[in-house]
Amino acid sequence: LTYREAGVSVEAGEAFVRGIADSIRATRSAHPGKVLDDLTNFAGLFRLGGGFRDPVLVSATDGVGTKLMVAQILGRHGTVGIDLVAMCVNDLLTAGAQPLFFLDYLASGSLEPDMLAPVVEGIAEGCRQAGCVLLGGETAEMPDFYRPGVYDLAGFAVGAVERDELIDGSAVAEGDVLLGLPSSGLHSNGYSLARRIFGDPEEWTADPPEAGLGRPLGEVLLEPTRIYAAAVRALTARPGVHGMAHITGGGLPANLARILPPALQARLRPESWPTLPIFDLMARRGPVEPAEMHRTFNMGLGFVAALDPAAAERAEEALSAAGETVHRVGEVAARPAGEAAVRIEGIEDGG
């Protein structure tokens, strides 16, 4: 009996790594001269080097969740790698960190290059958008654990920020302006609920006539998560940013609450930013109550920053110059006794 007969091919694994090597090496241009190893080593080596006075390393890990099921059912695997990088890197960015390198974990029942190579190419594309190196990863072949055509992903990102430039929300103050950056759709959260709403995969290849999506539902569901690296560079190039939140699972209420001191409340005006048609469709189809929509989905905002009011206008100009769309979505106020940390106007339960 051989390992191959048990379902694992070492040769196929080595061939797969050779096949994706060019995509991985291409990401090293983000930090020239910082990667010291080759792809055959056991561990990735990254030289922090000069450019930092008192660096703090910032790390984050995440996955893509059941959005992977949509990709696997539709047989479209080229964008979930971008999602993987985005979900990790966007968390780093909230600290004001510069993304340095990324590691991935890809597990499946068998190595199917036609399915898995596009996944890794998507990870490399996400690293390119984020400005970080794909330093290494693990491709695990696990027969009997995963069904044919099924894979799972996990990602790990590391960045750095000067200690005296770290943004952690402690400076958020009453009167701060809240600026919101648009999402591209659901990003990578709430897909268990979305799949319950859109339970028939045959519908995913059609454009529901009442939806106003302008393209098949499956394409909207697989729209990759935005990476906000360029926007955060524009924001943090000048003083005045007090806190930043990546709007992931838990929606606006749970994620904005993370950066607020206990005595303060974020007050949001939903009419101040456009709601994407996919969210309106899900609310109708569910039906899903408005408070539940806001607790589950990003509702059109993928990233929110709290800024000193005196810095808000210049920040908006800088974001616009960087090609970003920005909305003034609310402000920070004193938190009334007994109220939630985040209040969304018109929503009974603010979070």
mmCIF file of C-alpha atoms in Angstrom:
data_model
loop_
_atom_site.group_PDB
_atom_site.id
_atom_site.type_symbol
_atom_site.label_atom_id
_atom_site.label_comp_id
_atom_site.label_asym_id
_atom_site.label_seq_id
_atom_site.Cartn_x
_atom_site.Cartn_y
_atom_site.Cartn_z
ATOM 1 C CA LEU A 1 0.000 0.000 0.000
ATOM 2 C CA THR A 2 1.310 3.459 -0.929
ATOM 3 C CA TYR A 3 0.526 7.033 0.098
ATOM 4 C CA ARG A 4 -0.774 7.646 -3.434
ATOM 5 C CA GLU A 5 -3.150 4.689 -3.105
ATOM 6 C CA ALA A 6 -4.366 6.183 0.188
ATOM 7 C CA GLY A 7 -5.305 9.325 -1.722
ATOM 8 C CA VAL A 8 -2.278 11.630 -1.364
ATOM 9 C CA SER A 9 0.237 12.270 -4.119
ATOM 10 C CA VAL A 10 3.482 13.907 -2.973
ATOM 11 C CA GLU A 11 4.513 14.310 -6.617
ATOM 12 C CA ALA A 12 1.259 16.098 -7.456
ATOM 13 C CA GLY A 13 1.808 18.426 -4.505
ATOM 14 C CA GLU A 14 5.295 19.324 -5.661
ATOM 15 C CA ALA A 15 4.035 19.875 -9.204
ATOM 16 C CA PHE A 16 1.252 22.116 -7.906
ATOM 17 C CA VAL A 17 3.739 24.305 -6.020
ATOM 18 C CA ARG A 18 5.896 24.605 -9.134
ATOM 19 C CA GLY A 19 2.815 25.642 -11.093
ATOM 20 C CA ILE A 20 1.933 28.499 -8.763
ATOM 21 C CA ALA A 21 5.514 29.671 -8.113
ATOM 22 C CA ASP A 22 5.453 32.498 -10.644
ATOM 23 C CA SER A 23 2.292 33.992 -9.136
ATOM 24 C CA ILE A 24 3.865 33.868 -5.684
ATOM 25 C CA ARG A 25 7.203 35.358 -6.738
ATOM 26 C CA ALA A 26 5.471 38.212 -8.572
ATOM 27 C CA THR A 27 4.177 39.562 -5.253
ATOM 28 C CA ARG A 28 7.726 40.164 -3.994
ATOM 29 C CA SER A 29 7.880 43.396 -5.977
ATOM 30 C CA ALA A 30 5.751 44.949 -3.215
ATOM 31 C CA HIS A 31 8.794 44.915 -0.912
ATOM 32 C CA PRO A 32 11.921 44.479 -3.062
ATOM 33 C CA GLY A 33 14.866 42.839 -1.358
ATOM 34 C CA LYS A 34 12.922 41.964 1.803
ATOM 35 C CA VAL A 35 12.290 38.267 1.074
ATOM 36 C CA LEU A 36 15.401 36.195 1.875
ATOM 37 C CA ASP A 37 14.255 32.646 1.172
ATOM 38 C CA ASP A 38 13.294 30.534 -1.790
ATOM 39 C CA LEU A 39 10.011 28.651 -2.092
ATOM 40 C CA THR A 40 11.690 25.370 -1.151
ATOM 41 C CA ASN A 41 12.534 26.408 2.422
ATOM 42 C CA PHE A 42 10.501 25.314 5.437
ATOM 43 C CA ALA A 43 9.792 28.879 6.590
ATOM 44 C CA GLY A 44 9.478 32.223 4.877
ATOM 45 C CA LEU A 45 12.111 34.811 5.741
ATOM 46 C CA PHE A 46 11.298 38.528 5.622
ATOM 47 C CA ARG A 47 13.786 41.252 6.535
ATOM 48 C CA LEU A 48 12.083 44.146 8.306
ATOM 49 C CA GLY A 49 15.117 46.290 7.565
ATOM 50 C CA GLY A 50 15.290 50.066 7.667
ATOM 51 C CA GLY A 51 12.494 52.563 7.293
ATOM 52 C CA PHE A 52 11.081 52.036 10.789
ATOM 53 C CA ARG A 53 12.170 53.820 13.984
ATOM 54 C CA ASP A 54 10.152 51.879 16.569
ATOM 55 C CA PRO A 55 8.035 49.349 14.660
ATOM 56 C CA VAL A 56 5.104 47.452 16.109
ATOM 57 C CA LEU A 57 4.198 44.248 14.291
ATOM 58 C CA VAL A 58 0.474 43.852 13.618
ATOM 59 C CA SER A 59 -1.088 40.493 12.732
ATOM 60 C CA ALA A 60 -4.493 39.228 11.631
ATOM 61 C CA THR A 61 -6.026 35.948 10.534
ATOM 62 C CA ASP A 62 -9.348 35.124 8.879
ATOM 63 C CA GLY A 63 -11.076 32.985 6.282
ATOM 64 C CA VAL A 64 -13.725 33.393 3.587
ATOM 65 C CA GLY A 65 -16.565 31.499 5.271
ATOM 66 C CA THR A 66 -19.414 29.911 3.366
ATOM 67 C CA LYS A 67 -18.887 32.249 0.427
ATOM 68 C CA LEU A 68 -16.611 29.383 -0.627
ATOM 69 C CA MET A 69 -19.705 27.247 -1.142
ATOM 70 C CA VAL A 70 -21.034 29.715 -3.710
ATOM 71 C CA ALA A 71 -17.712 29.615 -5.586
ATOM 72 C CA GLN A 72 -17.591 25.823 -5.493
ATOM 73 C CA ILE A 73 -21.193 25.321 -6.603
ATOM 74 C CA LEU A 74 -20.741 27.756 -9.488
ATOM 75 C CA GLY A 75 -17.256 26.445 -10.341
ATOM 76 C CA ARG A 76 -15.749 29.940 -10.182
ATOM 77 C CA HIS A 77 -12.619 30.051 -8.048
ATOM 78 C CA GLY A 78 -10.664 33.081 -9.236
ATOM 79 C CA THR A 79 -11.865 35.698 -6.733
ATOM 80 C CA VAL A 80 -12.107 33.994 -3.334
ATOM 81 C CA GLY A 81 -8.349 34.375 -2.923
ATOM 82 C CA ILE A 82 -8.807 38.147 -3.082
ATOM 83 C CA ASP A 83 -11.460 37.806 -0.379
ATOM 84 C CA LEU A 84 -9.022 35.885 1.797
ATOM 85 C CA VAL A 85 -6.347 38.584 1.618
ATOM 86 C CA ALA A 86 -8.883 41.377 2.054
ATOM 87 C CA MET A 87 -10.419 39.956 5.203
ATOM 88 C CA CYS A 88 -6.997 39.815 6.881
ATOM 89 C CA VAL A 89 -5.338 42.917 5.474
ATOM 90 C CA ASN A 90 -8.300 45.225 6.095
ATOM 91 C CA ASP A 91 -8.049 44.314 9.782
ATOM 92 C CA LEU A 92 -4.356 45.274 9.798
ATOM 93 C CA LEU A 93 -5.145 48.579 8.168
ATOM 94 C CA THR A 94 -7.365 49.671 11.062
ATOM 95 C CA ALA A 95 -4.205 50.042 13.159
ATOM 96 C CA GLY A 96 -2.617 52.223 10.487
ATOM 97 C CA ALA A 97 -0.239 49.372 9.644
ATOM 98 C CA GLN A 98 1.595 48.838 6.383
ATOM 99 C CA PRO A 99 0.936 45.273 5.117
ATOM 100 C CA LEU A 100 4.212 43.361 4.805
ATOM 101 C CA PHE A 101 3.527 39.717 4.045
ATOM 102 C CA PHE A 102 0.777 37.123 3.816
ATOM 103 C CA LEU A 103 0.566 33.359 4.420
ATOM 104 C CA ASP A 104 -2.226 31.083 3.239
ATOM 105 C CA TYR A 105 -3.591 27.652 4.143
ATOM 106 C CA LEU A 106 -5.437 25.770 1.380
ATOM 107 C CA ALA A 107 -6.958 22.378 2.185
ATOM 108 C CA SER A 108 -8.835 19.995 -0.114
ATOM 109 C CA GLY A 109 -9.558 16.319 -0.565
ATOM 110 C CA SER A 110 -7.288 16.112 -3.590
ATOM 111 C CA LEU A 111 -5.085 18.510 -5.514
ATOM 112 C CA GLU A 112 -7.085 19.576 -8.549
ATOM 113 C CA PRO A 113 -4.968 22.215 -10.328
ATOM 114 C CA ASP A 114 -7.812 23.493 -12.518
ATOM 115 C CA MET A 115 -9.767 24.318 -9.364
ATOM 116 C CA LEU A 116 -7.030 25.322 -6.933
ATOM 117 C CA ALA A 117 -4.529 27.207 -9.116
ATOM 118 C CA PRO A 118 -7.053 30.044 -9.715
ATOM 119 C CA VAL A 119 -7.539 30.256 -5.942
ATOM 120 C CA VAL A 120 -3.809 30.859 -5.386
ATOM 121 C CA GLU A 121 -3.684 33.281 -8.318
ATOM 122 C CA GLY A 122 -6.490 35.201 -6.603
ATOM 123 C CA ILE A 123 -4.489 35.265 -3.372
ATOM 124 C CA ALA A 124 -1.528 36.682 -5.303
ATOM 125 C CA GLU A 125 -3.788 39.312 -6.872
ATOM 126 C CA GLY A 126 -5.088 40.259 -3.425
ATOM 127 C CA CYS A 127 -1.513 40.652 -2.206
ATOM 128 C CA ARG A 128 -0.761 42.870 -5.195
ATOM 129 C CA GLN A 129 -3.746 45.096 -4.341
ATOM 130 C CA ALA A 130 -2.706 45.211 -0.691
ATOM 131 C CA GLY A 131 0.978 45.893 -1.403
ATOM 132 C CA CYS A 132 2.255 42.858 0.474
ATOM 133 C CA VAL A 133 4.300 39.751 -0.311
ATOM 134 C CA LEU A 134 2.814 36.266 -0.534
ATOM 135 C CA LEU A 135 5.594 34.811 1.611
ATOM 136 C CA GLY A 136 4.443 31.220 1.832
ATOM 137 C CA GLY A 137 1.653 28.842 2.650
ATOM 138 C CA GLU A 138 0.439 25.293 3.067
ATOM 139 C CA THR A 139 -1.437 23.175 0.548
ATOM 140 C CA ALA A 140 -2.974 20.264 2.461
ATOM 141 C CA GLU A 141 -4.318 17.234 0.605
ATOM 142 C CA MET A 142 -6.781 15.497 2.944
ATOM 143 C CA PRO A 143 -8.694 12.652 1.307
ATOM 144 C CA ASP A 144 -11.829 11.434 3.128
ATOM 145 C CA PHE A 145 -11.917 14.708 5.093
ATOM 146 C CA TYR A 146 -13.103 16.917 2.208
ATOM 147 C CA ARG A 147 -15.507 15.793 -0.513
ATOM 148 C CA PRO A 148 -14.399 16.096 -4.157
ATOM 149 C CA GLY A 149 -14.677 19.679 -5.365
ATOM 150 C CA VAL A 150 -14.560 21.110 -1.838
ATOM 151 C CA TYR A 151 -11.719 23.173 -0.338
ATOM 152 C CA ASP A 152 -11.203 25.507 2.597
ATOM 153 C CA LEU A 153 -9.034 28.589 3.055
ATOM 154 C CA ALA A 154 -7.398 30.441 5.922
ATOM 155 C CA GLY A 155 -5.122 33.466 5.736
ATOM 156 C CA PHE A 156 -2.569 35.149 7.975
ATOM 157 C CA ALA A 157 -1.267 38.687 7.448
ATOM 158 C CA VAL A 158 1.529 40.629 9.139
ATOM 159 C CA GLY A 159 2.136 44.365 8.940
ATOM 160 C CA ALA A 160 4.025 47.059 10.806
ATOM 161 C CA VAL A 161 3.387 50.565 12.096
ATOM 162 C CA GLU A 162 5.483 53.022 14.062
ATOM 163 C CA ARG A 163 4.546 52.807 17.719
ATOM 164 C CA ASP A 164 3.809 56.519 17.970
ATOM 165 C CA GLU A 165 1.618 56.326 14.858
ATOM 166 C CA LEU A 166 -0.492 53.369 16.016
ATOM 167 C CA ILE A 167 -4.240 53.975 15.667
ATOM 168 C CA ASP A 168 -6.282 52.086 18.257
ATOM 169 C CA GLY A 169 -9.405 54.185 18.846
ATOM 170 C CA SER A 170 -8.240 55.603 22.165
ATOM 171 C CA ALA A 171 -8.174 59.116 20.652
ATOM 172 C CA VAL A 172 -11.783 58.980 19.407
ATOM 173 C CA ALA A 173 -13.603 61.964 20.915
ATOM 174 C CA GLU A 174 -17.013 63.553 21.058
ATOM 175 C CA GLY A 175 -17.628 65.543 17.871
ATOM 176 C CA ASP A 176 -15.469 63.337 15.642
ATOM 177 C CA VAL A 177 -16.711 62.948 12.067
ATOM 178 C CA LEU A 178 -17.374 59.451 10.728
ATOM 179 C CA LEU A 179 -16.288 58.899 7.128
ATOM 180 C CA GLY A 180 -17.442 55.762 5.337
ATOM 181 C CA LEU A 181 -15.895 54.010 2.344
ATOM 182 C CA PRO A 182 -18.192 51.936 0.107
ATOM 183 C CA SER A 183 -18.193 48.164 0.007
ATOM 184 C CA SER A 184 -18.413 46.222 -3.247
ATOM 185 C CA GLY A 185 -21.242 44.055 -1.922
ATOM 186 C CA LEU A 186 -21.517 41.455 0.814
ATOM 187 C CA HIS A 187 -17.721 41.146 0.978
ATOM 188 C CA SER A 188 -17.210 37.871 2.944
ATOM 189 C CA ASN A 189 -19.803 38.034 5.698
ATOM 190 C CA GLY A 190 -23.352 36.855 6.172
ATOM 191 C CA TYR A 191 -23.311 34.151 3.517
ATOM 192 C CA SER A 192 -25.072 31.607 5.713
ATOM 193 C CA LEU A 193 -28.061 33.960 5.783
ATOM 194 C CA ALA A 194 -27.654 34.965 2.120
ATOM 195 C CA ARG A 195 -27.619 31.315 1.049
ATOM 196 C CA ARG A 196 -30.764 30.695 3.091
ATOM 197 C CA ILE A 197 -32.450 33.604 1.287
ATOM 198 C CA PHE A 198 -31.237 32.506 -2.159
ATOM 199 C CA GLY A 199 -31.593 28.784 -1.584
ATOM 200 C CA ASP A 200 -31.851 27.643 -5.198
ATOM 201 C CA PRO A 201 -28.424 27.618 -6.937
ATOM 202 C CA GLU A 202 -30.183 27.570 -10.314
ATOM 203 C CA GLU A 203 -31.206 31.158 -9.594
ATOM 204 C CA TRP A 204 -27.586 32.209 -9.150
ATOM 205 C CA THR A 205 -26.914 32.152 -12.887
ATOM 206 C CA ALA A 206 -29.864 34.456 -13.642
ATOM 207 C CA ASP A 207 -30.533 38.156 -13.086
ATOM 208 C CA PRO A 208 -33.677 38.328 -10.923
ATOM 209 C CA PRO A 209 -35.952 40.764 -12.775
ATOM 210 C CA GLU A 210 -37.091 42.550 -9.606
ATOM 211 C CA ALA A 211 -33.578 42.961 -8.248
ATOM 212 C CA GLY A 212 -32.055 45.673 -10.428
ATOM 213 C CA LEU A 213 -28.671 43.973 -10.164
ATOM 214 C CA GLY A 214 -27.791 44.298 -13.855
ATOM 215 C CA ARG A 215 -25.976 40.940 -13.865
ATOM 216 C CA PRO A 216 -26.482 37.383 -12.646
ATOM 217 C CA LEU A 217 -27.002 36.941 -8.928
ATOM 218 C CA GLY A 218 -24.009 34.602 -8.638
ATOM 219 C CA GLU A 219 -21.677 37.280 -9.969
ATOM 220 C CA VAL A 220 -22.940 39.704 -7.336
ATOM 221 C CA LEU A 221 -22.524 37.122 -4.578
ATOM 222 C CA LEU A 222 -18.935 36.424 -5.695
ATOM 223 C CA GLU A 223 -17.925 40.082 -6.046
ATOM 224 C CA PRO A 224 -14.586 40.171 -4.184
ATOM 225 C CA THR A 225 -14.068 42.057 -0.954
ATOM 226 C CA ARG A 226 -12.508 45.479 -1.403
ATOM 227 C CA ILE A 227 -8.989 46.045 -0.093
ATOM 228 C CA TYR A 228 -8.642 49.510 1.446
ATOM 229 C CA ALA A 229 -4.849 49.802 1.508
ATOM 230 C CA ALA A 230 -4.626 52.784 -0.854
ATOM 231 C CA ALA A 231 -7.462 54.588 0.938
ATOM 232 C CA VAL A 232 -5.850 54.113 4.350
ATOM 233 C CA ARG A 233 -2.508 55.385 3.038
ATOM 234 C CA ALA A 234 -4.301 58.542 1.898
ATOM 235 C CA LEU A 235 -6.103 58.860 5.235
ATOM 236 C CA THR A 236 -3.065 58.383 7.456
ATOM 237 C CA ALA A 237 -0.724 60.595 5.441
ATOM 238 C CA ARG A 238 -1.813 63.494 7.668
ATOM 239 C CA PRO A 239 -2.841 63.742 11.341
ATOM 240 C CA GLY A 240 -6.397 63.643 12.610
ATOM 241 C CA VAL A 241 -7.424 59.998 12.206
ATOM 242 C CA HIS A 242 -8.558 58.782 15.629
ATOM 243 C CA GLY A 243 -9.939 55.341 14.839
ATOM 244 C CA MET A 244 -10.741 53.000 11.948
ATOM 245 C CA ALA A 245 -13.077 50.026 11.684
ATOM 246 C CA HIS A 246 -13.291 47.239 9.115
ATOM 247 C CA ILE A 247 -16.976 46.389 8.749
ATOM 248 C CA THR A 248 -17.096 42.589 8.862
ATOM 249 C CA GLY A 249 -19.241 40.070 10.756
ATOM 250 C CA GLY A 250 -21.569 41.891 13.129
ATOM 251 C CA GLY A 251 -22.040 44.749 10.684
ATOM 252 C CA LEU A 252 -21.782 48.411 11.602
ATOM 253 C CA PRO A 253 -23.014 48.044 15.213
ATOM 254 C CA ALA A 254 -20.481 45.444 16.336
ATOM 255 C CA ASN A 255 -17.456 46.740 14.454
ATOM 256 C CA LEU A 256 -17.761 50.462 15.149
ATOM 257 C CA ALA A 257 -18.283 49.675 18.833
ATOM 258 C CA ARG A 258 -14.751 48.191 18.935
ATOM 259 C CA ILE A 259 -13.092 51.586 18.450
ATOM 260 C CA LEU A 260 -15.298 53.663 20.765
ATOM 261 C CA PRO A 261 -14.314 54.640 24.312
ATOM 262 C CA PRO A 262 -17.029 53.547 26.786
ATOM 263 C CA ALA A 263 -18.676 56.955 27.227
ATOM 264 C CA LEU A 264 -19.127 57.619 23.500
ATOM 265 C CA GLN A 265 -21.660 56.635 20.861
ATOM 266 C CA ALA A 266 -21.408 56.488 17.072
ATOM 267 C CA ARG A 267 -24.526 57.957 15.452
ATOM 268 C CA LEU A 268 -25.084 56.913 11.858
ATOM 269 C CA ARG A 269 -27.452 58.272 9.218
ATOM 270 C CA PRO A 270 -28.294 55.454 6.749
ATOM 271 C CA GLU A 271 -29.551 57.904 4.127
ATOM 272 C CA SER A 272 -26.052 59.422 3.886
ATOM 273 C CA TRP A 273 -24.651 56.501 1.862
ATOM 274 C CA PRO A 274 -26.181 54.468 -0.994
ATOM 275 C CA THR A 275 -27.541 50.993 -0.243
ATOM 276 C CA LEU A 276 -26.579 48.457 -2.892
ATOM 277 C CA PRO A 277 -29.442 46.632 -4.654
ATOM 278 C CA ILE A 278 -28.327 43.250 -3.294
ATOM 279 C CA PHE A 279 -29.110 44.350 0.278
ATOM 280 C CA ASP A 280 -32.558 45.652 -0.681
ATOM 281 C CA LEU A 281 -33.238 42.362 -2.456
ATOM 282 C CA MET A 282 -32.223 40.264 0.542
ATOM 283 C CA ALA A 283 -34.310 42.371 2.929
ATOM 284 C CA ARG A 284 -37.389 41.844 0.727
ATOM 285 C CA ARG A 285 -36.802 38.189 -0.075
ATOM 286 C CA GLY A 286 -36.053 37.072 3.477
ATOM 287 C CA PRO A 287 -37.842 38.977 4.662
ATOM 288 C CA VAL A 288 -35.166 40.286 7.012
ATOM 289 C CA GLU A 289 -35.811 43.064 9.522
ATOM 290 C CA PRO A 290 -33.687 46.244 9.187
ATOM 291 C CA ALA A 291 -31.937 45.715 12.534
ATOM 292 C CA GLU A 292 -30.984 42.166 11.539
ATOM 293 C CA MET A 293 -29.681 43.385 8.172
ATOM 294 C CA HIS A 294 -27.413 45.884 9.924
ATOM 295 C CA ARG A 295 -26.210 43.301 12.456
ATOM 296 C CA THR A 296 -25.323 40.813 9.710
ATOM 297 C CA PHE A 297 -24.161 42.736 6.632
ATOM 298 C CA ASN A 298 -22.004 45.790 5.930
ATOM 299 C CA MET A 299 -24.998 47.510 4.252
ATOM 300 C CA GLY A 300 -22.795 49.242 1.699
ATOM 301 C CA LEU A 301 -19.934 50.435 3.920
ATOM 302 C CA GLY A 302 -16.782 48.342 4.168
ATOM 303 C CA PHE A 303 -14.580 50.703 6.186
ATOM 304 C CA VAL A 304 -15.322 53.606 8.554
ATOM 305 C CA ALA A 305 -12.916 56.134 10.059
ATOM 306 C CA ALA A 306 -13.406 58.548 12.965
ATOM 307 C CA LEU A 307 -11.593 61.844 12.433
ATOM 308 C CA ASP A 308 -11.035 65.132 14.171
ATOM 309 C CA PRO A 309 -13.614 67.505 12.621
ATOM 310 C CA ALA A 310 -10.829 69.898 11.637
ATOM 311 C CA ALA A 311 -9.186 67.135 9.586
ATOM 312 C CA ALA A 312 -12.288 65.706 7.928
ATOM 313 C CA GLU A 313 -12.475 67.985 4.898
ATOM 314 C CA ARG A 314 -8.831 67.487 3.937
ATOM 315 C CA ALA A 315 -9.208 63.764 4.466
ATOM 316 C CA GLU A 316 -12.149 63.736 2.061
ATOM 317 C CA GLU A 317 -10.072 65.620 -0.494
ATOM 318 C CA ALA A 318 -7.170 63.200 -0.091
ATOM 319 C CA LEU A 319 -9.452 60.206 -0.516
ATOM 320 C CA SER A 320 -11.038 61.696 -3.605
ATOM 321 C CA ALA A 321 -7.599 62.418 -5.071
ATOM 322 C CA ALA A 322 -6.729 58.750 -4.481
ATOM 323 C CA GLY A 323 -9.784 57.736 -6.531
ATOM 324 C CA GLU A 324 -11.889 56.804 -3.517
ATOM 325 C CA THR A 325 -15.566 57.574 -2.955
ATOM 326 C CA VAL A 326 -16.233 58.808 0.567
ATOM 327 C CA HIS A 327 -19.387 59.632 2.536
ATOM 328 C CA ARG A 328 -19.925 61.530 5.787
ATOM 329 C CA VAL A 329 -22.032 58.912 7.519
ATOM 330 C CA GLY A 330 -22.368 60.286 11.050
ATOM 331 C CA GLU A 331 -20.560 61.565 14.099
ATOM 332 C CA VAL A 332 -19.411 60.599 17.565
ATOM 333 C CA ALA A 333 -21.442 61.902 20.516
ATOM 334 C CA ALA A 334 -21.790 61.350 24.239
ATOM 335 C CA ARG A 335 -23.427 58.002 24.929
ATOM 336 C CA PRO A 336 -26.764 58.301 26.765
ATOM 337 C CA ALA A 337 -27.198 55.971 29.728
ATOM 338 C CA GLY A 338 -28.658 52.637 28.718
ATOM 339 C CA GLU A 339 -28.110 53.112 24.982
ATOM 340 C CA ALA A 340 -25.981 50.993 22.658
ATOM 341 C CA ALA A 341 -22.513 52.085 21.525
ATOM 342 C CA VAL A 342 -23.782 52.493 17.953
ATOM 343 C CA ARG A 343 -27.075 54.128 17.069
ATOM 344 C CA ILE A 344 -28.397 53.895 13.514
ATOM 345 C CA GLU A 345 -31.146 56.420 12.850
ATOM 346 C CA GLY A 346 -34.445 54.833 11.912
ATOM 347 C CA ILE A 347 -33.412 51.388 13.166
ATOM 348 C CA GLU A 348 -35.172 50.376 16.392
ATOM 349 C CA ASP A 349 -32.202 48.417 17.709
ATOM 350 C CA GLY A 350 -29.008 50.416 17.170
ATOM 351 C CA GLY A 351 -26.763 47.441 17.915
#
